[in-house]
mmCIF file with all atom_site columns, C-alpha atoms in Angstrom:
data_model
loop_
_atom_site.group_PDB
_atom_site.id
_atom_site.type_symbol
_atom_site.label_atom_id
_atom_site.label_alt_id
_atom_site.label_comp_id
_atom_site.label_asym_id
_atom_site.label_entity_id
_atom_site.label_seq_id
_atom_site.pdbx_PDB_ins_code
_atom_site.Cartn_x
_atom_site.Cartn_y
_atom_site.Cartn_z
_atom_site.occupancy
_atom_site.B_iso_or_equiv
_atom_site.pdbx_formal_charge
_atom_site.auth_seq_id
_atom_site.auth_comp_id
_atom_site.auth_asym_id
_atom_site.auth_atom_id
_atom_site.pdbx_PDB_model_num
ATOM 1   C CA . UNK A 1 1   ? 0.000   0.000  0.000  1.00 67.00 ? 1   UNK A CA 1
ATOM 2   C CA . UNK A 1 2   ? 1.397   3.389  -0.884 1.00 93.00 ? 2   UNK A CA 1
ATOM 3   C CA . UNK A 1 3   ? 2.039   6.071  1.716  1.00 95.00 ? 3   UNK A CA 1
ATOM 4   C CA . UNK A 1 4   ? -0.938  8.292  0.787  1.00 96.00 ? 4   UNK A CA 1
ATOM 5   C CA . UNK A 1 5   ? -3.376  5.385  1.124  1.00 95.00 ? 5   UNK A CA 1
ATOM 6   C CA . UNK A 1 6   ? -1.846  4.470  4.498  1.00 96.00 ? 6   UNK A CA 1
ATOM 7   C CA . UNK A 1 7   ? -2.226  8.046  5.717  1.00 97.00 ? 7   UNK A CA 1
ATOM 8   C CA . UNK A 1 8   ? -5.823  8.326  4.519  1.00 97.00 ? 8   UNK A CA 1
ATOM 9   C CA . UNK A 1 9   ? -6.734  5.388  6.772  1.00 96.00 ? 9   UNK A CA 1
ATOM 10  C CA . UNK A 1 10  ? -5.864  7.550  9.807  1.00 98.00 ? 10  UNK A CA 1
ATOM 11  C CA . UNK A 1 11  ? -8.868  9.533  11.024 1.00 97.00 ? 11  UNK A CA 1
ATOM 12  C CA . UNK A 1 12  ? -7.682  12.173 13.550 1.00 98.00 ? 12  UNK A CA 1
ATOM 13  C CA . UNK A 1 13  ? -6.331  15.191 11.675 1.00 98.00 ? 13  UNK A CA 1
ATOM 14  C CA . UNK A 1 14  ? -5.042  18.393 13.267 1.00 98.00 ? 14  UNK A CA 1
ATOM 15  C CA . UNK A 1 15  ? -5.214  21.310 10.843 1.00 98.00 ? 15  UNK A CA 1
ATOM 16  C CA . UNK A 1 16  ? -2.467  23.783 11.771 1.00 98.00 ? 16  UNK A CA 1
ATOM 17  C CA . UNK A 1 17  ? -3.349  27.218 10.447 1.00 97.00 ? 17  UNK A CA 1
ATOM 18  C CA . UNK A 1 18  ? -7.050  26.518 9.931  1.00 97.00 ? 18  UNK A CA 1
ATOM 19  C CA . UNK A 1 19  ? -8.957  29.661 8.994  1.00 97.00 ? 19  UNK A CA 1
ATOM 20  C CA . UNK A 1 20  ? -12.561 30.561 9.748  1.00 96.00 ? 20  UNK A CA 1
ATOM 21  C CA . UNK A 1 21  ? -12.845 32.075 6.260  1.00 96.00 ? 21  UNK A CA 1
ATOM 22  C CA . UNK A 1 22  ? -14.721 29.666 3.960  1.00 95.00 ? 22  UNK A CA 1
ATOM 23  C CA . UNK A 1 23  ? -12.724 30.665 0.868  1.00 96.00 ? 23  UNK A CA 1
ATOM 24  C CA . UNK A 1 24  ? -9.387  29.729 2.439  1.00 96.00 ? 24  UNK A CA 1
ATOM 25  C CA . UNK A 1 25  ? -7.961  26.316 1.456  1.00 96.00 ? 25  UNK A CA 1
ATOM 26  C CA . UNK A 1 26  ? -7.426  25.415 5.122  1.00 97.00 ? 26  UNK A CA 1
ATOM 27  C CA . UNK A 1 27  ? -11.157 25.808 5.698  1.00 97.00 ? 27  UNK A CA 1
ATOM 28  C CA . UNK A 1 28  ? -12.588 24.089 2.662  1.00 96.00 ? 28  UNK A CA 1
ATOM 29  C CA . UNK A 1 29  ? -10.102 21.184 2.790  1.00 97.00 ? 29  UNK A CA 1
ATOM 30  C CA . UNK A 1 30  ? -10.987 20.680 6.466  1.00 97.00 ? 30  UNK A CA 1
ATOM 31  C CA . UNK A 1 31  ? -14.724 20.877 5.762  1.00 97.00 ? 31  UNK A CA 1
ATOM 32  C CA . UNK A 1 32  ? -14.377 18.330 2.957  1.00 97.00 ? 32  UNK A CA 1
ATOM 33  C CA . UNK A 1 33  ? -12.375 15.922 5.124  1.00 98.00 ? 33  UNK A CA 1
ATOM 34  C CA . UNK A 1 34  ? -14.836 16.337 8.007  1.00 97.00 ? 34  UNK A CA 1
ATOM 35  C CA . UNK A 1 35  ? -17.733 15.460 5.681  1.00 97.00 ? 35  UNK A CA 1
ATOM 36  C CA . UNK A 1 36  ? -15.788 12.348 4.664  1.00 97.00 ? 36  UNK A CA 1
ATOM 37  C CA . UNK A 1 37  ? -15.656 10.913 8.199  1.00 97.00 ? 37  UNK A CA 1
ATOM 38  C CA . UNK A 1 38  ? -12.404 12.419 9.438  1.00 98.00 ? 38  UNK A CA 1
ATOM 39  C CA . UNK A 1 39  ? -12.104 13.962 12.894 1.00 98.00 ? 39  UNK A CA 1
ATOM 40  C CA . UNK A 1 40  ? -10.839 17.501 12.263 1.00 98.00 ? 40  UNK A CA 1
ATOM 41  C CA . UNK A 1 41  ? -9.038  19.354 15.057 1.00 98.00 ? 41  UNK A CA 1
ATOM 42  C CA . UNK A 1 42  ? -8.442  23.036 14.228 1.00 98.00 ? 42  UNK A CA 1
ATOM 43  C CA . UNK A 1 43  ? -5.170  24.553 15.465 1.00 98.00 ? 43  UNK A CA 1
ATOM 44  C CA . UNK A 1 44  ? -5.070  28.358 15.461 1.00 98.00 ? 44  UNK A CA 1
ATOM 45  C CA . UNK A 1 45  ? -4.335  30.537 18.504 1.00 97.00 ? 45  UNK A CA 1
ATOM 46  C CA . UNK A 1 46  ? -6.614  33.300 17.163 1.00 97.00 ? 46  UNK A CA 1
ATOM 47  C CA . UNK A 1 47  ? -9.861  31.337 17.518 1.00 97.00 ? 47  UNK A CA 1
ATOM 48  C CA . UNK A 1 48  ? -11.784 29.371 20.159 1.00 97.00 ? 48  UNK A CA 1
ATOM 49  C CA . UNK A 1 49  ? -14.201 27.756 17.664 1.00 97.00 ? 49  UNK A CA 1
ATOM 50  C CA . UNK A 1 50  ? -14.079 27.336 13.883 1.00 96.00 ? 50  UNK A CA 1
ATOM 51  C CA . UNK A 1 51  ? -17.088 25.874 12.051 1.00 94.00 ? 51  UNK A CA 1
ATOM 52  C CA . UNK A 1 52  ? -18.488 24.552 15.327 1.00 95.00 ? 52  UNK A CA 1
ATOM 53  C CA . UNK A 1 53  ? -15.257 22.725 16.195 1.00 96.00 ? 53  UNK A CA 1
ATOM 54  C CA . UNK A 1 54  ? -13.192 23.527 19.279 1.00 97.00 ? 54  UNK A CA 1
ATOM 55  C CA . UNK A 1 55  ? -10.030 25.264 18.144 1.00 98.00 ? 55  UNK A CA 1
ATOM 56  C CA . UNK A 1 56  ? -6.761  24.834 20.028 1.00 98.00 ? 56  UNK A CA 1
ATOM 57  C CA . UNK A 1 57  ? -3.807  27.240 20.252 1.00 98.00 ? 57  UNK A CA 1
ATOM 58  C CA . UNK A 1 58  ? -1.233  24.486 19.611 1.00 98.00 ? 58  UNK A CA 1
ATOM 59  C CA . UNK A 1 59  ? -0.839  20.739 19.186 1.00 98.00 ? 59  UNK A CA 1
ATOM 60  C CA . UNK A 1 60  ? 0.208   20.185 22.791 1.00 98.00 ? 60  UNK A CA 1
ATOM 61  C CA . UNK A 1 61  ? -3.115  21.511 24.121 1.00 98.00 ? 61  UNK A CA 1
ATOM 62  C CA . UNK A 1 62  ? -5.164  18.836 22.299 1.00 98.00 ? 62  UNK A CA 1
ATOM 63  C CA . UNK A 1 63  ? -6.196  15.994 24.608 1.00 96.00 ? 63  UNK A CA 1
ATOM 64  C CA . UNK A 1 64  ? -7.204  13.472 21.931 1.00 96.00 ? 64  UNK A CA 1
ATOM 65  C CA . UNK A 1 65  ? -4.765  11.455 19.860 1.00 97.00 ? 65  UNK A CA 1
ATOM 66  C CA . UNK A 1 66  ? -3.627  13.178 16.686 1.00 98.00 ? 66  UNK A CA 1
ATOM 67  C CA . UNK A 1 67  ? -2.630  10.900 13.822 1.00 98.00 ? 67  UNK A CA 1
ATOM 68  C CA . UNK A 1 68  ? -1.936  13.440 11.089 1.00 98.00 ? 68  UNK A CA 1
ATOM 69  C CA . UNK A 1 69  ? -0.721  17.022 11.404 1.00 98.00 ? 69  UNK A CA 1
ATOM 70  C CA . UNK A 1 70  ? -1.735  18.895 8.259  1.00 98.00 ? 70  UNK A CA 1
ATOM 71  C CA . UNK A 1 71  ? 0.115   22.184 7.873  1.00 98.00 ? 71  UNK A CA 1
ATOM 72  C CA . UNK A 1 72  ? -1.310  25.300 6.212  1.00 98.00 ? 72  UNK A CA 1
ATOM 73  C CA . UNK A 1 73  ? 1.497   27.671 7.208  1.00 97.00 ? 73  UNK A CA 1
ATOM 74  C CA . UNK A 1 74  ? 4.361   29.318 5.382  1.00 97.00 ? 74  UNK A CA 1
ATOM 75  C CA . UNK A 1 75  ? 7.421   27.064 5.007  1.00 98.00 ? 75  UNK A CA 1
ATOM 76  C CA . UNK A 1 76  ? 9.506   29.135 7.431  1.00 97.00 ? 76  UNK A CA 1
ATOM 77  C CA . UNK A 1 77  ? 7.058   28.286 10.263 1.00 97.00 ? 77  UNK A CA 1
ATOM 78  C CA . UNK A 1 78  ? 7.027   24.512 9.722  1.00 98.00 ? 78  UNK A CA 1
ATOM 79  C CA . UNK A 1 79  ? 9.986   23.268 11.791 1.00 98.00 ? 79  UNK A CA 1
ATOM 80  C CA . UNK A 1 80  ? 8.500   24.144 15.220 1.00 98.00 ? 80  UNK A CA 1
ATOM 81  C CA . UNK A 1 81  ? 5.214   22.521 14.143 1.00 98.00 ? 81  UNK A CA 1
ATOM 82  C CA . UNK A 1 82  ? 7.061   19.343 13.154 1.00 98.00 ? 82  UNK A CA 1
ATOM 83  C CA . UNK A 1 83  ? 8.870   19.304 16.494 1.00 98.00 ? 83  UNK A CA 1
ATOM 84  C CA . UNK A 1 84  ? 5.512   19.657 18.286 1.00 98.00 ? 84  UNK A CA 1
ATOM 85  C CA . UNK A 1 85  ? 4.069   16.845 16.180 1.00 98.00 ? 85  UNK A CA 1
ATOM 86  C CA . UNK A 1 86  ? 6.977   14.626 17.199 1.00 98.00 ? 86  UNK A CA 1
ATOM 87  C CA . UNK A 1 87  ? 6.491   15.512 20.875 1.00 98.00 ? 87  UNK A CA 1
ATOM 88  C CA . UNK A 1 88  ? 2.797   14.512 20.796 1.00 98.00 ? 88  UNK A CA 1
ATOM 89  C CA . UNK A 1 89  ? 3.636   11.303 18.924 1.00 98.00 ? 89  UNK A CA 1
ATOM 90  C CA . UNK A 1 90  ? 1.763   12.084 15.713 1.00 98.00 ? 90  UNK A CA 1
ATOM 91  C CA . UNK A 1 91  ? 2.283   9.595  12.892 1.00 98.00 ? 91  UNK A CA 1
ATOM 92  C CA . UNK A 1 92  ? 2.162   11.914 9.879  1.00 98.00 ? 92  UNK A CA 1
ATOM 93  C CA . UNK A 1 93  ? 3.216   15.367 8.722  1.00 98.00 ? 93  UNK A CA 1
ATOM 94  C CA . UNK A 1 94  ? 1.249   16.574 5.707  1.00 98.00 ? 94  UNK A CA 1
ATOM 95  C CA . UNK A 1 95  ? 2.457   19.862 4.219  1.00 98.00 ? 95  UNK A CA 1
ATOM 96  C CA . UNK A 1 96  ? -0.188  21.254 1.880  1.00 98.00 ? 96  UNK A CA 1
ATOM 97  C CA . UNK A 1 97  ? 0.352   22.725 -1.594 1.00 97.00 ? 97  UNK A CA 1
ATOM 98  C CA . UNK A 1 98  ? 3.162   25.276 -1.581 1.00 96.00 ? 98  UNK A CA 1
ATOM 99  C CA . UNK A 1 99  ? 4.481   24.235 1.832  1.00 98.00 ? 99  UNK A CA 1
ATOM 100 C CA . UNK A 1 100 ? 8.004   23.019 1.135  1.00 98.00 ? 100 UNK A CA 1
ATOM 101 C CA . UNK A 1 101 ? 10.623  22.697 3.859  1.00 98.00 ? 101 UNK A CA 1
ATOM 102 C CA . UNK A 1 102 ? 13.243  19.997 3.305  1.00 98.00 ? 102 UNK A CA 1
ATOM 103 C CA . UNK A 1 103 ? 14.782  20.419 6.754  1.00 98.00 ? 103 UNK A CA 1
ATOM 104 C CA . UNK A 1 104 ? 11.381  19.918 8.406  1.00 98.00 ? 104 UNK A CA 1
ATOM 105 C CA . UNK A 1 105 ? 10.791  16.866 6.200  1.00 98.00 ? 105 UNK A CA 1
ATOM 106 C CA . UNK A 1 106 ? 14.141  15.401 7.274  1.00 98.00 ? 106 UNK A CA 1
ATOM 107 C CA . UNK A 1 107 ? 13.458  16.052 10.969 1.00 98.00 ? 107 UNK A CA 1
ATOM 108 C CA . UNK A 1 108 ? 10.064  14.316 10.707 1.00 98.00 ? 108 UNK A CA 1
ATOM 109 C CA . UNK A 1 109 ? 11.390  11.386 8.688  1.00 98.00 ? 109 UNK A CA 1
ATOM 110 C CA . UNK A 1 110 ? 14.291  10.838 11.090 1.00 98.00 ? 110 UNK A CA 1
ATOM 111 C CA . UNK A 1 111 ? 11.771  10.747 13.959 1.00 98.00 ? 111 UNK A CA 1
ATOM 112 C CA . UNK A 1 112 ? 9.836   8.004  12.151 1.00 98.00 ? 112 UNK A CA 1
ATOM 113 C CA . UNK A 1 113 ? 6.899   10.037 10.848 1.00 98.00 ? 113 UNK A CA 1
ATOM 114 C CA . UNK A 1 114 ? 5.444   9.593  7.383  1.00 98.00 ? 114 UNK A CA 1
ATOM 115 C CA . UNK A 1 115 ? 5.732   12.832 5.394  1.00 98.00 ? 115 UNK A CA 1
ATOM 116 C CA . UNK A 1 116 ? 3.858   14.311 2.461  1.00 98.00 ? 116 UNK A CA 1
ATOM 117 C CA . UNK A 1 117 ? 5.106   17.657 1.196  1.00 98.00 ? 117 UNK A CA 1
ATOM 118 C CA . UNK A 1 118 ? 3.603   20.123 -1.292 1.00 98.00 ? 118 UNK A CA 1
ATOM 119 C CA . UNK A 1 119 ? 0.421   18.139 -1.910 1.00 97.00 ? 119 UNK A CA 1
ATOM 120 C CA . UNK A 1 120 ? -3.280  18.562 -1.180 1.00 97.00 ? 120 UNK A CA 1
ATOM 121 C CA . UNK A 1 121 ? -5.069  16.172 1.151  1.00 97.00 ? 121 UNK A CA 1
ATOM 122 C CA . UNK A 1 122 ? -8.467  16.877 -0.445 1.00 97.00 ? 122 UNK A CA 1
ATOM 123 C CA . UNK A 1 123 ? -7.142  16.161 -3.943 1.00 97.00 ? 123 UNK A CA 1
ATOM 124 C CA . UNK A 1 124 ? -5.441  12.958 -2.795 1.00 97.00 ? 124 UNK A CA 1
ATOM 125 C CA . UNK A 1 125 ? -8.574  11.802 -0.968 1.00 97.00 ? 125 UNK A CA 1
ATOM 126 C CA . UNK A 1 126 ? -10.695 12.317 -4.090 1.00 95.00 ? 126 UNK A CA 1
ATOM 127 C CA . UNK A 1 127 ? -8.103  10.516 -6.219 1.00 92.00 ? 127 UNK A CA 1
ATOM 128 C CA . UNK A 1 128 ? -7.741  7.568  -3.806 1.00 90.00 ? 128 UNK A CA 1
ATOM 129 C CA . UNK A 1 129 ? -11.412 6.952  -2.961 1.00 77.00 ? 129 UNK A CA 1
#
């Protein structure tokens, strides 16, 4: 089984950088995944609730298990997110379209996480259904 299919079997997804604005990719990708039976956990320190979901300031404040950390942040902000994902024992780092950080990828891979970089979870889910 390829890595994308393995990742799509995991159901608890933290969305780092989720926006409340419907037109933002972080919002509509999250909404799509939620409608397709994924547990979406918004991560954004600027909100308490997004789309009826409790929003957390960071990964460490989430009490449930997080399988996949999906990142909608600029590449220069990714390394601390990856380090947080490692500390909470996430299984996957998924960097969305345009999010490219080789050093962060290497850190995650060396820690044993599966990594997708510069790809869209929604597009891959539609393709792999």
